[in-house]
Structure formats: C-alpha cells, structure tokens
Short mmCIF file of C-alpha atoms in Angstrom, two decimals:
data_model
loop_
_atom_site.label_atom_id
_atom_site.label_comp_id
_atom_site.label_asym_id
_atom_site.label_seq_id
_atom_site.Cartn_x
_atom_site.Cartn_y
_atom_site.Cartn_z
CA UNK A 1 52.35 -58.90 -34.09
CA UNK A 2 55.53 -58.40 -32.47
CA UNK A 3 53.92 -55.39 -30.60
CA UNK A 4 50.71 -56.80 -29.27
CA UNK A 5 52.86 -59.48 -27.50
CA UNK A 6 54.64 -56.94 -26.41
CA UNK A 7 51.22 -55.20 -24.40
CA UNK A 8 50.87 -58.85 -23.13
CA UNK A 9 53.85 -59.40 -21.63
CA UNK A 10 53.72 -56.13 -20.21
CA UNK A 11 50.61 -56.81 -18.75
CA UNK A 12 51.39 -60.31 -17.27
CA UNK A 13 54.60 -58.62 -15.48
CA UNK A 14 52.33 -55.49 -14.27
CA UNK A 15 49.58 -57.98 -12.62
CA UNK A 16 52.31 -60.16 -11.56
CA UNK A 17 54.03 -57.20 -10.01
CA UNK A 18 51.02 -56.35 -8.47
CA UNK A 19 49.82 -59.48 -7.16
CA UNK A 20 52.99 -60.07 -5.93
CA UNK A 21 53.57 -57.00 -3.78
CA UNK A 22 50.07 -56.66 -3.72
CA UNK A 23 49.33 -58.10 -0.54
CA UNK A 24 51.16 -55.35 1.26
CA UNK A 25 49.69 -52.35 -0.19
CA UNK A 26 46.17 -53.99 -0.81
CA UNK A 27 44.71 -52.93 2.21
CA UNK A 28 45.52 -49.12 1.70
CA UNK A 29 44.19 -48.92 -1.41
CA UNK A 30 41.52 -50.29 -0.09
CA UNK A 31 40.72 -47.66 2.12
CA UNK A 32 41.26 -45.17 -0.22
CA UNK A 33 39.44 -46.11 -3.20
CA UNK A 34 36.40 -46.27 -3.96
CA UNK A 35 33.79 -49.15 -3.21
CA UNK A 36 30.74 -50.46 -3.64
CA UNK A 37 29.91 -50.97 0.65
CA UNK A 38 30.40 -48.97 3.11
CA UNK A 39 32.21 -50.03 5.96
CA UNK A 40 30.45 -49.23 9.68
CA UNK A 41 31.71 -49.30 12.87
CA UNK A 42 31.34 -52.77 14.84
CA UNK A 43 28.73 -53.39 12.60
CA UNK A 44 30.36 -54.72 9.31
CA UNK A 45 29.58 -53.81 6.08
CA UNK A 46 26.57 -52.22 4.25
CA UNK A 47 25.90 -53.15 0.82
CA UNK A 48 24.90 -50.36 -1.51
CA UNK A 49 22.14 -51.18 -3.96
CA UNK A 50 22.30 -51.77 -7.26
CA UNK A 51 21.33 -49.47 -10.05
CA UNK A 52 20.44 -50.33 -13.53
CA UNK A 53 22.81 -48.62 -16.23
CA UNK A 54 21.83 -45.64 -18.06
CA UNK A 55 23.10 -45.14 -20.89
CA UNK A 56 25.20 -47.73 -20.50
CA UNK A 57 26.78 -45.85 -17.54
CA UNK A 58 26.91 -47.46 -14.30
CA UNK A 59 25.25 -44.89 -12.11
CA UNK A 60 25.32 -46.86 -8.88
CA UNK A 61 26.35 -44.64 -5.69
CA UNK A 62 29.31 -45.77 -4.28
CA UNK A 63 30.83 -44.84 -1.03
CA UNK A 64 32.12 -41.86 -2.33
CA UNK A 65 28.97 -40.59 -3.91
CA UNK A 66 27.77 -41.96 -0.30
CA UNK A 67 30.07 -39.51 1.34
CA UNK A 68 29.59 -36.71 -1.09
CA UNK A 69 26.22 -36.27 -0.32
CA UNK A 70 26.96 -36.55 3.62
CA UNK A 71 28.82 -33.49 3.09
CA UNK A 72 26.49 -31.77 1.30
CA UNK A 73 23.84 -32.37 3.40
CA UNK A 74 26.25 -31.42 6.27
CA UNK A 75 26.83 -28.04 4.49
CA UNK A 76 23.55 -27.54 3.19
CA UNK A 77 22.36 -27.83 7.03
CA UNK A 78 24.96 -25.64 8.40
CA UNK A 79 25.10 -22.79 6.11
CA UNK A 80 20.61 -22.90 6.51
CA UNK A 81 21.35 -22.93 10.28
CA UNK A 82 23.55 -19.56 9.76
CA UNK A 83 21.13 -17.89 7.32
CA UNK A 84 18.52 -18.46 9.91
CA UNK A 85 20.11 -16.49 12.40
CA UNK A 86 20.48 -13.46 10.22
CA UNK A 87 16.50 -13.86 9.74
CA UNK A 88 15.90 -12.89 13.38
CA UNK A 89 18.98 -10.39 13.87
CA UNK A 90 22.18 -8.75 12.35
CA UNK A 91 24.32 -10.03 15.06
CA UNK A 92 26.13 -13.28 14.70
CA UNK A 93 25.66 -15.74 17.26
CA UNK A 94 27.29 -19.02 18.03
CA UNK A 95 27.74 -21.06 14.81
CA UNK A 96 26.90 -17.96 12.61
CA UNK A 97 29.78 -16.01 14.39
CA UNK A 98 32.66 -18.25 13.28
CA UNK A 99 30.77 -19.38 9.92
CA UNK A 100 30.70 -15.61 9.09
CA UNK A 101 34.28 -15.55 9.43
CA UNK A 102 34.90 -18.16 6.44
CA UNK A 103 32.53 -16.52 4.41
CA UNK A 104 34.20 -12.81 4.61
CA UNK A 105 36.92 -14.85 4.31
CA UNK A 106 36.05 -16.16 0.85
CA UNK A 107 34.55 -13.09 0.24
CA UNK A 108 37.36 -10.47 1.13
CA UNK A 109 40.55 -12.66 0.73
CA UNK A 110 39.50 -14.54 -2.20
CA UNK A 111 37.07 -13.18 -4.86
CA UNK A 112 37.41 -9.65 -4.50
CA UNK A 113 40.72 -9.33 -5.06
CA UNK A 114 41.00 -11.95 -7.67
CA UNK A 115 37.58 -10.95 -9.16
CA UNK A 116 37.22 -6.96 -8.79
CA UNK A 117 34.15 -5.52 -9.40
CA UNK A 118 32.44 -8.40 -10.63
CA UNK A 119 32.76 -10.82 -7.98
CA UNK A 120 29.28 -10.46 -6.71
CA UNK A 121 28.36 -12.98 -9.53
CA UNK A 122 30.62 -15.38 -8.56
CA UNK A 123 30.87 -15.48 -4.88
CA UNK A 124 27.62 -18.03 -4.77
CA UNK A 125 29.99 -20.68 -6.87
CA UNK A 126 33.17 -19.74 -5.09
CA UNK A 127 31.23 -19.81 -1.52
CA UNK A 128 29.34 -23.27 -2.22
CA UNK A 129 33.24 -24.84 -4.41
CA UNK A 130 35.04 -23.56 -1.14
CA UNK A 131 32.42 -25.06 1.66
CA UNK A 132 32.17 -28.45 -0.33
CA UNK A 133 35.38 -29.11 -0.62
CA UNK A 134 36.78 -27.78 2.98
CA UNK A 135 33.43 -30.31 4.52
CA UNK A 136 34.65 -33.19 2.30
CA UNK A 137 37.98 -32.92 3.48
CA UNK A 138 37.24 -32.76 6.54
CA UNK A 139 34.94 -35.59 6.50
CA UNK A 140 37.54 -37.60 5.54
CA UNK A 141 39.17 -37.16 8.68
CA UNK A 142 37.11 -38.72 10.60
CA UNK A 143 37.83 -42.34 11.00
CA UNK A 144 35.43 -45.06 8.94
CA UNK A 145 34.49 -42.19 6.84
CA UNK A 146 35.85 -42.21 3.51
CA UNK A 147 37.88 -39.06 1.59
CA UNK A 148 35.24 -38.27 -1.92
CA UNK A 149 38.18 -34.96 -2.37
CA UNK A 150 40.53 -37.55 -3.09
CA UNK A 151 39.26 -39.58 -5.70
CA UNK A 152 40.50 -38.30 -8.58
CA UNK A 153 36.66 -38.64 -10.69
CA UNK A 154 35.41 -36.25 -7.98
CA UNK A 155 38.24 -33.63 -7.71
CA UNK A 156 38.53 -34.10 -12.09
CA UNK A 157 34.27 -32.98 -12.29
CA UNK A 158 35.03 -30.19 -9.85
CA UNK A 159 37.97 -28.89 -12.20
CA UNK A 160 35.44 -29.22 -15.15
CA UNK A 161 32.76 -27.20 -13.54
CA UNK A 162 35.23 -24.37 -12.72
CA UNK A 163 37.13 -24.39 -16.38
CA UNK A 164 32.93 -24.36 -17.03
CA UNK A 165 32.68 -21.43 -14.95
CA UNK A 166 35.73 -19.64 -16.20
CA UNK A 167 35.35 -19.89 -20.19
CA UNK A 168 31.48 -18.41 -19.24
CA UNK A 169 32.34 -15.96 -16.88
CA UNK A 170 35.01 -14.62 -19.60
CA UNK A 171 32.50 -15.26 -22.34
CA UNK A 172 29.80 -12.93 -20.36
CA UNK A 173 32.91 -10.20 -20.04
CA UNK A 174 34.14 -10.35 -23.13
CA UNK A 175 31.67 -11.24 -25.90
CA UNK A 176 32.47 -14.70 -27.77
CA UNK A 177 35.08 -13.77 -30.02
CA UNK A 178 36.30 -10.77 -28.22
CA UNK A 179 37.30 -13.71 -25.02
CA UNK A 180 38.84 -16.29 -27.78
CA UNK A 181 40.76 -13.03 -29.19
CA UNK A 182 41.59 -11.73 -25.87
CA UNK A 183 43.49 -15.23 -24.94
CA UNK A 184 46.47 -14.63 -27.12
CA UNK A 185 48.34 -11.27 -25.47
CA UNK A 186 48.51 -8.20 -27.61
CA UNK A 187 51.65 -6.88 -30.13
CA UNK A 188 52.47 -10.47 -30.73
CA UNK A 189 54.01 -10.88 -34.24
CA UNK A 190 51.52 -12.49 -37.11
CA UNK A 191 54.45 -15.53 -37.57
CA UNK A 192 53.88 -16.29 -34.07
CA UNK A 193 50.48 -16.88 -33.99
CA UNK A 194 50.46 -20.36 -35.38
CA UNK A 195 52.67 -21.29 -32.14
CA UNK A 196 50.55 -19.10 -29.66
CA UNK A 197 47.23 -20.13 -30.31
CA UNK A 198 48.01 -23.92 -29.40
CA UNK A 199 49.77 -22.38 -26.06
CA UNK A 200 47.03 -20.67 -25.22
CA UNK A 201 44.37 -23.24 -25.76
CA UNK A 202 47.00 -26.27 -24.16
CA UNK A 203 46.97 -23.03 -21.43
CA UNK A 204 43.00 -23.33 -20.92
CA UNK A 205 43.17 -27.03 -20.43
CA UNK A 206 46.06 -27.38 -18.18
CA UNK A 207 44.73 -24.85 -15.45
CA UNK A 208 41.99 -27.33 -14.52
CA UNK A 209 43.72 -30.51 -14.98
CA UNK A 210 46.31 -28.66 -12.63
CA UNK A 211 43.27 -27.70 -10.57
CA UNK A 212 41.93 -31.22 -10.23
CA UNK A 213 45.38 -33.52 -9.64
CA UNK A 214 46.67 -30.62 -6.66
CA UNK A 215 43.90 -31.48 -4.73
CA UNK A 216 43.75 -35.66 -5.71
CA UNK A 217 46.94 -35.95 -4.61
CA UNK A 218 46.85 -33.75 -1.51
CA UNK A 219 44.18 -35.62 -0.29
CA UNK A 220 45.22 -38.76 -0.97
CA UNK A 221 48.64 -38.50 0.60
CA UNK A 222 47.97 -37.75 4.06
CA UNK A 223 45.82 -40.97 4.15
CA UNK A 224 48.04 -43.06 2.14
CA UNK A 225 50.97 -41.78 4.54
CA UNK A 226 49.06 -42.39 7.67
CA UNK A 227 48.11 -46.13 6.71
CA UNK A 228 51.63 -46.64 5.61
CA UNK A 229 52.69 -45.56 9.35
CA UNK A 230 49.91 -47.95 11.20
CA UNK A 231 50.75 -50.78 8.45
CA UNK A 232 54.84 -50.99 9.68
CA UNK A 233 53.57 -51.78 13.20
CA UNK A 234 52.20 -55.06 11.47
CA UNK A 235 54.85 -55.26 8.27
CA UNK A 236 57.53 -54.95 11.13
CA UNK A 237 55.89 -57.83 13.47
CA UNK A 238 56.56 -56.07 16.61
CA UNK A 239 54.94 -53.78 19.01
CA UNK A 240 57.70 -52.04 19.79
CA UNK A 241 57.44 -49.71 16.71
CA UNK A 242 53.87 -48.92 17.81
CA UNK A 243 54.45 -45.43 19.76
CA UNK A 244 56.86 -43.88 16.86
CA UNK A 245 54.15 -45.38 13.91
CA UNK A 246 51.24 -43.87 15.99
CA UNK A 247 53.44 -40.29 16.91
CA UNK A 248 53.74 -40.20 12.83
CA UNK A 249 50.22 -40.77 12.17
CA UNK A 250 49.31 -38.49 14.87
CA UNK A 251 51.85 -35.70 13.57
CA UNK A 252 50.52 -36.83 9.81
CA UNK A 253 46.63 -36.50 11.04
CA UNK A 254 47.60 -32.67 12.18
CA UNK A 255 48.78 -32.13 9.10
CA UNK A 256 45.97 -33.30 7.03
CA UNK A 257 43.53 -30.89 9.06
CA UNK A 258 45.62 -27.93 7.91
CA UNK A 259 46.06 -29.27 4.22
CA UNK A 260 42.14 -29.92 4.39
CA UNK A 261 41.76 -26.40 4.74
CA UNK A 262 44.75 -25.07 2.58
CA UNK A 263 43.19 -27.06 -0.39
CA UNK A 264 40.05 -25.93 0.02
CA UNK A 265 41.25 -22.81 0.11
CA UNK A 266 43.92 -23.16 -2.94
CA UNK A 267 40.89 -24.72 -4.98
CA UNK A 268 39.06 -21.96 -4.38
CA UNK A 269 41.55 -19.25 -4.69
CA UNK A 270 43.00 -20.24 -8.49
CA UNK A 271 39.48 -20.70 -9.42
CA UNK A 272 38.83 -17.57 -8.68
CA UNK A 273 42.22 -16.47 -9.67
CA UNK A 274 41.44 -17.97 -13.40
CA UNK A 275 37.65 -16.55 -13.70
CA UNK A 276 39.25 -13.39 -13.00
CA UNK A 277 42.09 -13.69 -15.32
CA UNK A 278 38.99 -14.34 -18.28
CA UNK A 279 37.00 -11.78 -17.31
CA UNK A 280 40.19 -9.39 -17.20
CA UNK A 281 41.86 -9.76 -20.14
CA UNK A 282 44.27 -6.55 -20.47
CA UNK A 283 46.76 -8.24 -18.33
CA UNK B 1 57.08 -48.35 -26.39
CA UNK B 2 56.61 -45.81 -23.30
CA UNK B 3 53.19 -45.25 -24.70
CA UNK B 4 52.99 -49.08 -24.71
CA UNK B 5 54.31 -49.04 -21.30
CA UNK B 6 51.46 -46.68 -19.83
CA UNK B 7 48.56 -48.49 -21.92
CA UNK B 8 49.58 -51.39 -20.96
CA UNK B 9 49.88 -50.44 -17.29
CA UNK B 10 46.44 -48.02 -18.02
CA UNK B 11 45.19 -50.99 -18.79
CA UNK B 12 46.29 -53.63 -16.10
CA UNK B 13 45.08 -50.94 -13.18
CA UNK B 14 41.96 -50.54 -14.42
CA UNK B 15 41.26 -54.42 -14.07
CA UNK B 16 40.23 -53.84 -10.36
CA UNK B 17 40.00 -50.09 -9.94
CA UNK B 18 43.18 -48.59 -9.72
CA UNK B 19 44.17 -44.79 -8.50
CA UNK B 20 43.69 -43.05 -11.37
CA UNK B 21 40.65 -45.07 -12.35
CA UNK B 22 37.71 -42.41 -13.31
CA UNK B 23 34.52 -43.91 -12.43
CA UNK B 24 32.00 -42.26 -14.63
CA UNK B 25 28.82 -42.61 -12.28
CA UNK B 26 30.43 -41.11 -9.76
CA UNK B 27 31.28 -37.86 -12.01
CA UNK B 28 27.60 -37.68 -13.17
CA UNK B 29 26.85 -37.87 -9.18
CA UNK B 30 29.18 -34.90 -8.13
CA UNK B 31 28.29 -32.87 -11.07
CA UNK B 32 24.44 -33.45 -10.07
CA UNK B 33 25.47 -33.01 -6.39
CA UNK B 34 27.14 -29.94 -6.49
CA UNK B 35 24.68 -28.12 -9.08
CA UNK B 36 21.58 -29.15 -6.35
CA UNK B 37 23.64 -27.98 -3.67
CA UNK B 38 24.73 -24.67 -5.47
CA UNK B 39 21.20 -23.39 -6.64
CA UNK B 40 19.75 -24.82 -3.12
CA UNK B 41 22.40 -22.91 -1.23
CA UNK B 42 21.84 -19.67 -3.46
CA UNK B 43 18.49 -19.52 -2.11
CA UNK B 44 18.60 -21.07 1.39
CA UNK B 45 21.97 -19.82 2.11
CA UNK B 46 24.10 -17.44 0.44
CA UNK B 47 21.21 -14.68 -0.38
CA UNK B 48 20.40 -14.20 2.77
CA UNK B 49 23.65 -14.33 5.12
CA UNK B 50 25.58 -12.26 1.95
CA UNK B 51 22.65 -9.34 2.06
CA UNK B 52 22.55 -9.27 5.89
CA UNK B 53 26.14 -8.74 5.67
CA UNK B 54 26.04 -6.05 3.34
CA UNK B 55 23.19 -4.83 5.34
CA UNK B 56 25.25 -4.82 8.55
CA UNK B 57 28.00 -3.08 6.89
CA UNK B 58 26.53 -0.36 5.82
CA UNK B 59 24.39 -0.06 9.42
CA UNK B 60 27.78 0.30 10.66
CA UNK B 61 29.26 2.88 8.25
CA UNK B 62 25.96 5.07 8.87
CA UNK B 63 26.28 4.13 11.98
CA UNK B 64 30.00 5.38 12.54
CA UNK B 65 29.28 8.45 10.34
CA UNK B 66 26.43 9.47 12.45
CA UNK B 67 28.53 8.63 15.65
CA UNK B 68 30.69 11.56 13.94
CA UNK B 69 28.22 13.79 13.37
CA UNK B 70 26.91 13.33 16.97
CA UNK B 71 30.22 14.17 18.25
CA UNK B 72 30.76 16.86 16.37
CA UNK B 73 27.28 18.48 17.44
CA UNK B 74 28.13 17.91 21.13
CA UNK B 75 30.87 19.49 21.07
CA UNK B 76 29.47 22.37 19.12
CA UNK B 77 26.97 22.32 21.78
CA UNK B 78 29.35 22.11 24.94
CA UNK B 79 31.71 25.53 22.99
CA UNK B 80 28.46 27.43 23.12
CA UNK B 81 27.10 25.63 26.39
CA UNK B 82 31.17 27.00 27.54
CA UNK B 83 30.39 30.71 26.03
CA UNK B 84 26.70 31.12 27.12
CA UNK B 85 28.06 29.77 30.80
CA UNK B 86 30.76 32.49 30.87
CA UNK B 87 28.69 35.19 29.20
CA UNK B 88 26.45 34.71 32.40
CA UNK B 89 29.08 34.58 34.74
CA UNK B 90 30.41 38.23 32.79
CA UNK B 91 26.73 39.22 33.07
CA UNK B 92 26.29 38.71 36.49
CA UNK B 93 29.50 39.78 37.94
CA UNK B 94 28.59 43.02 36.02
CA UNK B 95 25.12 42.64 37.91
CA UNK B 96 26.62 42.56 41.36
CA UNK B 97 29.61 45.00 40.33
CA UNK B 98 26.28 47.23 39.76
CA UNK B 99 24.79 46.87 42.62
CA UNK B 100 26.93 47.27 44.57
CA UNK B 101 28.19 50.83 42.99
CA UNK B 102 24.99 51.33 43.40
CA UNK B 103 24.24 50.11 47.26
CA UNK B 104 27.13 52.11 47.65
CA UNK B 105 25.69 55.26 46.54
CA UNK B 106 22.38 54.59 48.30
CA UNK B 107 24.28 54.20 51.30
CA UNK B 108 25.83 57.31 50.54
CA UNK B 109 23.16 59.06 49.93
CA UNK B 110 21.16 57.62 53.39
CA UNK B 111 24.24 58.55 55.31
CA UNK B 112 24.08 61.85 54.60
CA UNK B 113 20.82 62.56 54.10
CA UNK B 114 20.04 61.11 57.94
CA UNK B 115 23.44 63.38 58.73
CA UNK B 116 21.53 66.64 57.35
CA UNK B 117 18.43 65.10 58.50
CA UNK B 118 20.02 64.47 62.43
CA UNK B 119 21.66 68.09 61.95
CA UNK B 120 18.57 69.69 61.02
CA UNK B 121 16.31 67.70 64.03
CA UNK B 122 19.32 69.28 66.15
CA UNK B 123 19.13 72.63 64.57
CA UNK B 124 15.38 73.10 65.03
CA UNK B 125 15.82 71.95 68.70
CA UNK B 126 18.13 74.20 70.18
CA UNK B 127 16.17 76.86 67.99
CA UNK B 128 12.92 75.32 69.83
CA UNK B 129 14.91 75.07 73.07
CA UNK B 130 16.20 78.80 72.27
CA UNK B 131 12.30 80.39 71.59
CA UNK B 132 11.45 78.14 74.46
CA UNK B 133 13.99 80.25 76.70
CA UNK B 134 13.16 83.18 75.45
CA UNK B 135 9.60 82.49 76.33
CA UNK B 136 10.72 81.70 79.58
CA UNK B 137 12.76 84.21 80.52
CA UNK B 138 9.99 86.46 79.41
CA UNK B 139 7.64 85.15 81.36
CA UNK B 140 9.82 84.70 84.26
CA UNK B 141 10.83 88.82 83.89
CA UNK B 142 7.09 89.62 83.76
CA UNK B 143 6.22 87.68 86.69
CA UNK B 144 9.62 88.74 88.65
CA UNK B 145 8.70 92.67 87.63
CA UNK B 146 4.94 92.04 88.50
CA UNK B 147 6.57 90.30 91.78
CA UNK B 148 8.57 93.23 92.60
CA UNK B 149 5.65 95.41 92.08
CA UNK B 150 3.73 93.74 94.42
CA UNK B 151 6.66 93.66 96.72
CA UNK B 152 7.25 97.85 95.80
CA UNK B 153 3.94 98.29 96.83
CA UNK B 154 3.66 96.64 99.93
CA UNK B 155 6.85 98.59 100.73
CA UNK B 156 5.37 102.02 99.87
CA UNK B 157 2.57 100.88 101.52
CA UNK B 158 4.61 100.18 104.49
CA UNK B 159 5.56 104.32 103.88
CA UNK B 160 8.55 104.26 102.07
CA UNK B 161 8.69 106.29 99.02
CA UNK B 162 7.51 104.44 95.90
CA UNK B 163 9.61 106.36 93.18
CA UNK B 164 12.42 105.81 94.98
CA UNK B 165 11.93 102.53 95.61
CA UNK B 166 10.96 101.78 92.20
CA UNK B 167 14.28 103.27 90.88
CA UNK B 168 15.98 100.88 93.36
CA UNK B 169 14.12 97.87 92.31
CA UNK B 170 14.42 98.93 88.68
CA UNK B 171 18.55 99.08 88.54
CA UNK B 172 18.04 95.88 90.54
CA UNK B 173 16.36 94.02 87.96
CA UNK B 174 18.63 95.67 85.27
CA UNK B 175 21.44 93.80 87.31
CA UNK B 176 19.78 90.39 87.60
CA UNK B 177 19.25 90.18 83.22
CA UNK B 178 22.94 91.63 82.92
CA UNK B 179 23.85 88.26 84.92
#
C-alpha cells in the first residue's frame, strides 16, 4: 500500500516537474518528436488521416513514417537514376559519378574488409541500411522536415533487422548449433560455462541495442542543441544574443552534416562488423 | 525504489509521448519500409550498378594487361624493326663497298686495256706509216732510176758515152739512198 502511493507521488512530482518547466522545453520536443501533422511552410499544418487499429496496433503514419518514406522514395529514385546510366554505358556520368563513389565506398571500406569473402551476400542490405539512413539524416537537415533517424522506434527496428541479419548470416555460415556453439570462445574451462553462456547471449543483445541508441542520440542532439541555441535568443528577451545563438546553430548545423554521414557510416560499418564476426567465428 | 523511480517516470513520459516513447506503428512502418525498399532496390538498383562495376573492373584489368602485352610486342617489334634497319644499312654499305672494288677494277681494267689498245692503234700506224715509206721510197727510186734513164739516154743520145755515164749516174744514186 505504502508502495503504490509511493508510484503516485512520484508521478504527481514528475508531471508537476514537467509541467512546470515544461513550457520552456515544450517546443523542442516538439520538433523532435513525433506527430500526428505535418507542419508546411506558410501553409500551416496538414492533418494525417486516421487509420483503424490492427491488431489493436495503431498503424496510423505519422510524420516520421511521413518522412521515412520521403527518403525512400528519394533513394529509391536516385540509386534507379544511377543504375540507368550503367544501362547505356560503363562510364559514370554526373550523378552516377559521385553515387559510385559511396557505393565502392560501402563496398571496399566497409563489407569487404569486415565481411571477407562472403560479402557479396550482404552488400545489397549493407548498401540499401547505409543509403537509408545517410538520406534520412540528411533529410532532417533540411528545415520543416522532420529527423525519422532520430526517433528512437525507427533507429530500435533498424537495430532489429541487422541483429536479424547477423544471427542468419552466422546461422547460414555456421550451421544452427555449430553458430550457438561457436559464440562461447574455445579452451574455456567446463566451470565457466554457466557464467559464459549468459555473457555471450547478454553479448548478442547488447550489440544492437548499442546499434540503435548511437544513432537515436546522435541524431537527436544536433537538433535538440540547435533549438536550444535559437530558443536563448527568446528565453534571454533580447536581440542582442541573436548573432552568437545563430553562429552556434550555424557551427552546430555543420556539424550535424558530418555526423549525418559518420552515423550512417558507423551504422553501417558495426553491422557489418557484427555479421562478419558470426559468420567468422575462429576469432 | 530506483526501479520505482524509472516506472514511475516510464510511466509519466509516456502520458504525452515522451523521448524514449516506442511507437509501435511506426516500427511495423520502417520494418515494411525498409524490406520494400531493400528487395525493390536489389532489383532496380544494386544488381545492375554492382555488375557493371564488376564488369568495368575487369574491362580495365584486361584492359591494362593487354596494354602490357601491346607494349611489350612493340617493342619486340621496334628491336627487330632496329636489327633488320641496321642489317640493311651492313648490307648495303657492303653493296656499295662492292661496287666500288669493283668499278675500281673495271676502271682498271678500261684504263689499260684503251692504254694497250691506244699503244697498239700507235704501233700499227707507224708500222703502216713505215710500209707506207717503204712503198714510197720504192716507188720514188724506181721512178728517180727510170728518170735518170731517160735523162742517161738523152745524154748518150746527145753522144756521150752511155756506160760511162751510167756508172756516173749509178754511184750518184748510191749517194742520194746513203743520205
């Protein structure tokens, strides 16, 4: 009894708290969280239409979803524009020429060395992880758009397709048992087993949970950071703070295009790093 | 009581969507999102710009190897072009080094052949001119003796002993061949 009141009061103080201080920080979050409009320039706000549950699951798109599949039509539409040009000729032109680059890139830098000989089978995941992610941060660099990389639903699925990816490609390697054998190192002793095997399996899990809160919290900073900047112009009342708030932002912006890429690129990189860790065992 | 703590603040930010608030819609959308776009983009995208850039690889490493083998046969080519173009030079300076020994003998050989030839043109004409004189000289005695006879016999005839006068006329004539 004692306890539940406990929770309550809790709560009451956490609202409170938030209410409270609340109307500061409001307005951040709600840029960065999700929402159920989308906001358009000079035009106000569209309403996104309502779905009916399934399964009890509220499947409505929401600006993220909105955004997500901006991006991928924006990648989808790209890479086809750069496969086209390799229809007519073997020489990159244009938007093939630096597109190219990225994908060698990727290829080369990233799942070849990570991957060895077996990379060929997962370059296609690696290739399409990589381009989502770099075109949905970048997306969210462009003002009224929102961020989907940094909600932390999005980011979390993404982590769960590539622990997906990683427990089959080291399935495929290694046969079923051999892969669930191979996880705990050889010449351990037989009284340390009972200790391993929960490290290894905790070990599984916290690669993609790793995976999906890097590049959550990357994403979110930068915007969080940037708002923070803009919002002491108005917390502080004056003007005067205006050219040092928008230098920040400005500086903070920069910096956001090169973690955009970085985490794309880190995303991709342990993912690739981890598939080949399954499918190489010996290590 | 820290587990109370986070459910109770858990459950306080998930009133009105807080940060680490996992919307489960919008996981089923990504994970149907990204599965489209992968097996679209396997077909549309990465099968065709990944083989062409296999493709172009390996153009260039044939490429490059035959580049290598094309230099190599030119400049096999250009050593023997090099030896064929100074076995002809040896070949005709050995030509002209010939011919010339041999204009040089020719000329020689012309030289003294028109020498013998000019020698022997001389030889037969002073041996032509010689028989020539002699002819003349014969001739010229006959007619001077038959001269003298005539002469010898007008003289006898103009009474004047003819031996004697012939012996005169004869030691004359002996005189005029001695000279």
């Amino acid at each position: 009894m004692a306890a539940s009141n406990n929770i309550d009061t809790l709560k009451t103080v956490s609202d409170t708290l938030k209410t409270s201080s609340g109307s500061d920080s409001d307005w951040i979050m709600h840029h960065i969280l999700d929402a159920k409009e989308i906001e358009l320039p000079f035009l106000g706000y569209v309403h996104i239409p309502q779905l009916p549950p399934v399964f009890g699951i509220d499947v409505t798109p929401t600006k993220h979803v909105v955004f997500m599949w901006i991006a991928a039509f924006l990648v989808l539409l790209t890479l086809y524009l750069v496969a086209r040009n390799y229809k007519t000729s073997l020489i990159p032109k244009r938007l093939a020429n630096f597109f190219e680059v990225i994908i060698i890139f990727v290829r080369d830098e990233i799942a070849e060395p990570t991957l060895g000989k077996a990379y060929k089978t997962f370059l296609p995941f690696l290739l399409t992880l990589f381009f989502f992610i770099l075109f949905g941060n970048f997306l969210g660099l462009i003002p009224f758009s929102a961020t989907f990389t940094s909600n932390i639903a999005v980011t979390a699925t993404l982590a769960i397709i590539s622990f997906l990816m990683i427990q089959l490609g080291g399935i495929r390697h290694n046969g079923f048992f051999g892969y669930f054998k191979g996880l705990v190192p050889h010449g351990i002793p037989m009284w340390l087993l009972p200790l391993m095997i929960p490290v290894e399996i905790l070990g599984l899990f916290t690669k993609p949970f790793a995976l999906a809160i890097r590049l959550f919290a990357n994403m979110i900073a930068g915007h969080t950071v940037i708002l923070a900047l803009i919002g002491l112009i108005f917390f502080m009342g004056t003007i005067f703070i205006a050219p040092i708030s928008v230098a920040f932002a400005v500086f903070i912006y920069l910096l956001e295009i090169l973690v955009a890429l970085i985490q794309a690129y880190i995303f991709t990189m342990l993912t690739s790093l981890f598939i080949g860790m399954a499918v190489h065992q010996e290590h | 009581m820290l587990t109370q703590i986070t459910l109770a603040v858990i459950a306080s930010e998930g009133g009105n969507g807080g940060l680490l608030d996992v919307n489960p819609g919008l996981m089923i959308w990504t994970v149907i999102t990204f599965i489209i776009l992968l097996l679209i983009l396997k077909k549309v995208a990465w099968k065709p710009i990944l083989t062409a850039l296999d493709k172009r690889e390996s153009d260039i490493r044939e490429a490059l190897v035959q580049a290598e083998k094309a230099k190599e046969d030119a400049r096999q080519i250009l050593e023997q072009n090099q030896a064929n173009l100074a076995k002809a030079e040896e070949e005709s300076k050995k030509i002209i080094d010939q011919s010339r020994a041999y204009a040089e003998t020719l000329k020689e050989q012309l030289i003294k052949e028109s020498k013998e030839q000019a020698k022997k043109i001389v030889d037969d004409a002073s041996l032509e001119i010689q028989r020539k004189k002699d002819t003349a000289f014969e001739e010229l005695k006959g007619q001077i003796a038959e001269i003298a006879v005539t002469a010898a016999e007008k003289i006898i005839r103009e009474s004047l002993d003819a031996q004697k006068s012939k012996q005169v006329i004869d030691k004359y004539l002996n005189d005029v061949t001695k000279n």
